[in-house]
Amino acid sequence: MLTPYEPVRSLISSGGTLLAVPKLRLKSKGDRAFAIRALLLWNDLPEEIRLTDSVSSFKSLLKTHFYRFAFM
């Protein structure tokens, strides 16, 4: 289940688009699970991409982000 991240203290950088990542018991296998990796990847995306309002613009921005990440 996806739950929004709520920081303990009020932060300027808390935009509300981050997802909470559950604590893991097994560090070696648990952090490689898809459910955990997907949340970590989502939280690592720039806020500009996470806040898009349409699927087509999300895909376009994501493709541009990956291109820049890979080749620049």
Tab-separated table of N, CA, C and O in Angstrom:
chain	number	residue	atom	x	y	z
A	1	MET	N	0.841	-1.177	0.000
A	1	MET	CA	0.000	0.000	0.000
A	1	MET	C	0.888	1.243	0.000
A	1	MET	O	1.882	1.300	0.702
A	2	LEU	N	0.528	2.224	-0.770
A	2	LEU	CA	1.299	3.453	-0.850
A	2	LEU	C	0.825	4.433	0.211
A	2	LEU	O	-0.354	4.756	0.293
A	3	THR	N	1.768	4.899	1.014
A	3	THR	CA	1.442	5.886	2.039
A	3	THR	C	2.355	7.090	1.861
A	3	THR	O	3.556	6.935	1.640
A	4	PRO	N	1.796	8.283	1.927
A	4	PRO	CA	2.631	9.475	1.781
A	4	PRO	C	3.578	9.619	2.964
A	4	PRO	O	3.265	9.239	4.091
A	5	TYR	N	4.766	10.144	2.685
A	5	TYR	CA	5.764	10.379	3.721
A	5	TYR	C	5.373	11.615	4.511
A	5	TYR	O	5.105	12.670	3.952
A	6	GLU	N	5.353	11.478	5.827
A	6	GLU	CA	5.060	12.602	6.711
A	6	GLU	C	6.236	12.780	7.669
A	6	GLU	O	6.431	11.967	8.561
A	7	PRO	N	7.038	13.838	7.472
A	7	PRO	CA	8.198	14.035	8.345
A	7	PRO	C	7.772	14.343	9.776
A	7	PRO	O	6.671	14.841	10.016
A	8	VAL	N	8.660	14.019	10.699
A	8	VAL	CA	8.381	14.264	12.119
A	8	VAL	C	8.276	15.757	12.382
A	8	VAL	O	7.405	16.221	13.111
A	9	ARG	N	9.189	16.518	11.764
A	9	ARG	CA	9.172	17.976	11.908
A	9	ARG	C	8.724	18.617	10.613
A	9	ARG	O	8.874	18.053	9.541
A	10	SER	N	8.197	19.809	10.712
A	10	SER	CA	7.795	20.554	9.524
A	10	SER	C	9.046	21.030	8.793
A	10	SER	O	9.877	21.729	9.360
A	11	LEU	N	9.173	20.629	7.525
A	11	LEU	CA	10.337	20.989	6.729
A	11	LEU	C	9.912	21.809	5.517
A	11	LEU	O	8.827	21.621	4.976
A	12	ILE	N	10.784	22.708	5.099
A	12	ILE	CA	10.502	23.504	3.908
A	12	ILE	C	10.476	22.604	2.671
A	12	ILE	O	9.671	22.786	1.777
A	13	SER	N	11.349	21.605	2.652
A	13	SER	CA	11.473	20.743	1.481
A	13	SER	C	10.396	19.671	1.396
A	13	SER	O	10.354	18.925	0.431
A	14	SER	N	9.529	19.554	2.383
A	14	SER	CA	8.507	18.501	2.330
A	14	SER	C	7.386	18.935	1.397
A	14	SER	O	6.531	19.729	1.740
A	15	GLY	N	7.425	18.394	0.185
A	15	GLY	CA	6.466	18.782	-0.840
A	15	GLY	C	5.197	17.958	-0.827
A	15	GLY	O	4.224	18.290	-1.465
A	16	GLY	N	5.189	16.840	-0.140
A	16	GLY	CA	3.999	16.011	-0.095
A	16	GLY	C	3.912	14.975	-1.193
A	16	GLY	O	2.949	14.243	-1.265
A	17	THR	N	4.917	14.900	-2.066
A	17	THR	CA	4.866	13.913	-3.144
A	17	THR	C	5.771	12.722	-2.870
A	17	THR	O	5.897	11.856	-3.715
A	18	LEU	N	6.410	12.678	-1.709
A	18	LEU	CA	7.259	11.550	-1.368
A	18	LEU	C	6.419	10.431	-0.771
A	18	LEU	O	5.374	10.670	-0.178
A	19	LEU	N	6.905	9.203	-0.935
A	19	LEU	CA	6.221	8.045	-0.381
A	19	LEU	C	7.043	7.472	0.763
A	19	LEU	O	8.267	7.466	0.724
A	20	ALA	N	6.358	6.977	1.793
A	20	ALA	CA	7.032	6.392	2.948
A	20	ALA	C	7.575	5.015	2.586
A	20	ALA	O	6.877	4.202	1.984
A	21	VAL	N	8.829	4.767	2.956
A	21	VAL	CA	9.467	3.470	2.718
A	21	VAL	C	9.484	2.728	4.045
A	21	VAL	O	10.026	3.225	5.026
A	22	PRO	N	8.894	1.533	4.098
A	22	PRO	CA	8.847	0.799	5.364
A	22	PRO	C	10.232	0.356	5.817
A	22	PRO	O	11.140	0.160	5.007
A	23	LYS	N	10.392	0.208	7.128
A	23	LYS	CA	11.650	-0.277	7.698
A	23	LYS	C	11.825	-1.747	7.347
A	23	LYS	O	10.863	-2.505	7.278
A	24	LEU	N	13.064	-2.153	7.145
A	24	LEU	CA	13.358	-3.519	6.732
A	24	LEU	C	14.057	-4.280	7.848
A	24	LEU	O	14.893	-3.729	8.557
A	25	ARG	N	13.712	-5.559	7.966
A	25	ARG	CA	14.411	-6.407	8.932
A	25	ARG	C	15.682	-6.977	8.320
A	25	ARG	O	16.709	-7.039	8.961
A	26	LEU	N	15.615	-7.410	7.076
A	26	LEU	CA	16.755	-8.010	6.401
A	26	LEU	C	17.344	-7.020	5.412
A	26	LEU	O	16.739	-6.701	4.397
A	27	LYS	N	18.511	-6.538	5.704
A	27	LYS	CA	19.126	-5.533	4.846
A	27	LYS	C	19.594	-6.135	3.525
A	27	LYS	O	19.570	-5.479	2.490
A	28	SER	N	19.987	-7.390	3.520
A	28	SER	CA	20.556	-7.964	2.312
A	28	SER	C	19.514	-8.269	1.241
A	28	SER	O	19.764	-8.088	0.061
A	29	LYS	N	18.346	-8.769	1.620
A	29	LYS	CA	17.340	-9.141	0.629
A	29	LYS	C	16.172	-8.169	0.583
A	29	LYS	O	15.595	-7.951	-0.467
A	30	GLY	N	15.819	-7.606	1.689
A	30	GLY	CA	14.645	-6.743	1.753
A	30	GLY	C	14.757	-5.483	0.937
A	30	GLY	O	13.791	-5.030	0.340
A	31	ASP	N	15.962	-4.910	0.867
A	31	ASP	CA	16.110	-3.660	0.122
A	31	ASP	C	16.137	-3.876	-1.386
A	31	ASP	O	16.105	-2.930	-2.155
A	32	ARG	N	16.167	-5.127	-1.830
A	32	ARG	CA	16.126	-5.421	-3.260
A	32	ARG	C	14.727	-5.802	-3.731
A	32	ARG	O	14.519	-6.041	-4.916
A	33	ALA	N	13.778	-5.874	-2.828
A	33	ALA	CA	12.411	-6.234	-3.201
A	33	ALA	C	11.806	-5.121	-4.051
A	33	ALA	O	12.087	-3.939	-3.862
A	34	PHE	N	10.951	-5.507	-5.000
A	34	PHE	CA	10.344	-4.523	-5.901
A	34	PHE	C	9.555	-3.472	-5.137
A	34	PHE	O	9.611	-2.287	-5.464
A	35	ALA	N	8.824	-3.901	-4.117
A	35	ALA	CA	7.991	-2.958	-3.355
A	35	ALA	C	8.832	-1.868	-2.707
A	35	ALA	O	8.393	-0.715	-2.602
A	36	ILE	N	10.030	-2.192	-2.293
A	36	ILE	CA	10.911	-1.199	-1.670
A	36	ILE	C	11.627	-0.381	-2.737
A	36	ILE	O	11.707	0.841	-2.657
A	37	ARG	N	12.150	-1.048	-3.752
A	37	ARG	CA	12.888	-0.366	-4.808
A	37	ARG	C	12.023	0.645	-5.547
A	37	ARG	O	12.481	1.723	-5.916
A	38	ALA	N	10.769	0.293	-5.809
A	38	ALA	CA	9.863	1.208	-6.512
A	38	ALA	C	9.658	2.491	-5.709
A	38	ALA	O	9.675	3.591	-6.270
A	39	LEU	N	9.492	2.363	-4.405
A	39	LEU	CA	9.314	3.553	-3.558
A	39	LEU	C	10.572	4.408	-3.537
A	39	LEU	O	10.497	5.643	-3.605
A	40	LEU	N	11.730	3.774	-3.450
A	40	LEU	CA	12.987	4.525	-3.432
A	40	LEU	C	13.221	5.243	-4.760
A	40	LEU	O	13.666	6.396	-4.777
A	41	LEU	N	12.915	4.575	-5.864
A	41	LEU	CA	13.077	5.210	-7.173
A	41	LEU	C	12.122	6.383	-7.343
A	41	LEU	O	12.494	7.432	-7.893
A	42	TRP	N	10.895	6.222	-6.896
A	42	TRP	CA	9.924	7.321	-6.978
A	42	TRP	C	10.411	8.526	-6.169
A	42	TRP	O	10.353	9.658	-6.634
A	43	ASN	N	10.910	8.270	-4.965
A	43	ASN	CA	11.379	9.367	-4.114
A	43	ASN	C	12.628	10.042	-4.677
A	43	ASN	O	12.886	11.203	-4.378
A	44	ASP	N	13.403	9.334	-5.499
A	44	ASP	CA	14.603	9.913	-6.097
A	44	ASP	C	14.315	10.760	-7.340
A	44	ASP	O	15.178	11.507	-7.779
A	45	LEU	N	13.128	10.643	-7.886
A	45	LEU	CA	12.784	11.450	-9.055
A	45	LEU	C	12.676	12.926	-8.671
A	45	LEU	O	12.247	13.258	-7.564
A	46	PRO	N	13.029	13.822	-9.588
A	46	PRO	CA	12.832	15.248	-9.317
A	46	PRO	C	11.343	15.556	-9.111
A	46	PRO	O	10.470	14.908	-9.688
A	47	GLU	N	11.091	16.539	-8.292
A	47	GLU	CA	9.706	16.899	-7.975
A	47	GLU	C	8.927	17.320	-9.211
A	47	GLU	O	7.728	17.070	-9.320
A	48	GLU	N	9.614	17.920	-10.170
A	48	GLU	CA	8.967	18.335	-11.418
A	48	GLU	C	8.297	17.144	-12.115
A	48	GLU	O	7.193	17.257	-12.647
A	49	ILE	N	8.957	15.997	-12.072
A	49	ILE	CA	8.403	14.802	-12.716
A	49	ILE	C	7.267	14.222	-11.877
A	49	ILE	O	6.228	13.821	-12.400
A	50	ARG	N	7.447	14.191	-10.566
A	50	ARG	CA	6.419	13.602	-9.696
A	50	ARG	C	5.122	14.396	-9.680
A	50	ARG	O	4.066	13.863	-9.383
A	51	LEU	N	5.186	15.682	-10.001
A	51	LEU	CA	4.000	16.536	-9.921
A	51	LEU	C	3.256	16.698	-11.245
A	51	LEU	O	2.309	17.471	-11.308
A	52	THR	N	3.673	16.000	-12.278
A	52	THR	CA	2.994	16.149	-13.571
A	52	THR	C	1.548	15.688	-13.472
A	52	THR	O	1.207	14.826	-12.670
A	53	ASP	N	0.706	16.285	-14.294
A	53	ASP	CA	-0.723	15.998	-14.203
A	53	ASP	C	-1.249	15.078	-15.305
A	53	ASP	O	-2.408	14.699	-15.291
A	54	SER	N	-0.396	14.702	-16.250
A	54	SER	CA	-0.851	13.783	-17.294
A	54	SER	C	0.197	12.690	-17.524
A	54	SER	O	1.383	12.883	-17.272
A	55	VAL	N	-0.269	11.572	-18.022
A	55	VAL	CA	0.619	10.435	-18.264
A	55	VAL	C	1.608	10.746	-19.380
A	55	VAL	O	2.790	10.406	-19.284
A	56	SER	N	1.152	11.413	-20.417
A	56	SER	CA	2.046	11.706	-21.541
A	56	SER	C	3.179	12.654	-21.120
A	56	SER	O	4.330	12.443	-21.510
A	57	SER	N	2.881	13.673	-20.339
A	57	SER	CA	3.954	14.567	-19.893
A	57	SER	C	4.872	13.864	-18.897
A	57	SER	O	6.080	14.101	-18.885
A	58	PHE	N	4.320	12.968	-18.054
A	58	PHE	CA	5.142	12.188	-17.128
A	58	PHE	C	6.135	11.328	-17.900
A	58	PHE	O	7.327	11.300	-17.590
A	59	LYS	N	5.652	10.633	-18.932
A	59	LYS	CA	6.529	9.770	-19.722
A	59	LYS	C	7.601	10.579	-20.439
A	59	LYS	O	8.761	10.166	-20.504
A	60	SER	N	7.235	11.725	-20.961
A	60	SER	CA	8.187	12.567	-21.666
A	60	SER	C	9.276	13.084	-20.724
A	60	SER	O	10.472	13.029	-21.033
A	61	LEU	N	8.870	13.587	-19.564
A	61	LEU	CA	9.840	14.096	-18.585
A	61	LEU	C	10.715	12.974	-18.037
A	61	LEU	O	11.911	13.163	-17.807
A	62	LEU	N	10.132	11.808	-17.828
A	62	LEU	CA	10.890	10.667	-17.315
A	62	LEU	C	11.933	10.213	-18.336
A	62	LEU	O	13.079	9.926	-17.986
A	63	LYS	N	11.558	10.179	-19.595
A	63	LYS	CA	12.479	9.795	-20.662
A	63	LYS	C	13.636	10.791	-20.743
A	63	LYS	O	14.802	10.396	-20.854
A	64	THR	N	13.334	12.071	-20.658
A	64	THR	CA	14.369	13.105	-20.679
A	64	THR	C	15.288	12.976	-19.476
A	64	THR	O	16.512	13.099	-19.592
A	65	HIS	N	14.718	12.710	-18.321
A	65	HIS	CA	15.509	12.550	-17.086
A	65	HIS	C	16.473	11.375	-17.216
A	65	HIS	O	17.653	11.491	-16.875
A	66	PHE	N	15.988	10.237	-17.689
A	66	PHE	CA	16.845	9.064	-17.844
A	66	PHE	C	17.928	9.298	-18.895
A	66	PHE	O	19.056	8.829	-18.738
A	67	TYR	N	17.589	9.997	-19.958
A	67	TYR	CA	18.580	10.312	-20.986
A	67	TYR	C	19.704	11.156	-20.397
A	67	TYR	O	20.881	10.880	-20.596
A	68	ARG	N	19.334	12.198	-19.671
A	68	ARG	CA	20.349	13.059	-19.038
A	68	ARG	C	21.176	12.288	-18.021
A	68	ARG	O	22.372	12.484	-17.906
A	69	PHE	N	20.505	11.419	-17.260
A	69	PHE	CA	21.191	10.631	-16.237
A	69	PHE	C	22.192	9.677	-16.880
A	69	PHE	O	23.294	9.466	-16.356
A	70	ALA	N	21.861	9.100	-18.011
A	70	ALA	CA	22.704	8.096	-18.642
A	70	ALA	C	23.836	8.694	-19.474
A	70	ALA	O	24.928	8.136	-19.507
A	71	PHE	N	23.584	9.803	-20.148
A	71	PHE	CA	24.548	10.293	-21.124
A	71	PHE	C	25.220	11.613	-20.775
A	71	PHE	O	26.029	12.096	-21.539
A	72	MET	N	24.877	12.216	-19.681
A	72	MET	CA	25.519	13.487	-19.342
A	72	MET	C	26.203	13.440	-18.019
A	72	MET	O	26.148	12.645	-17.238
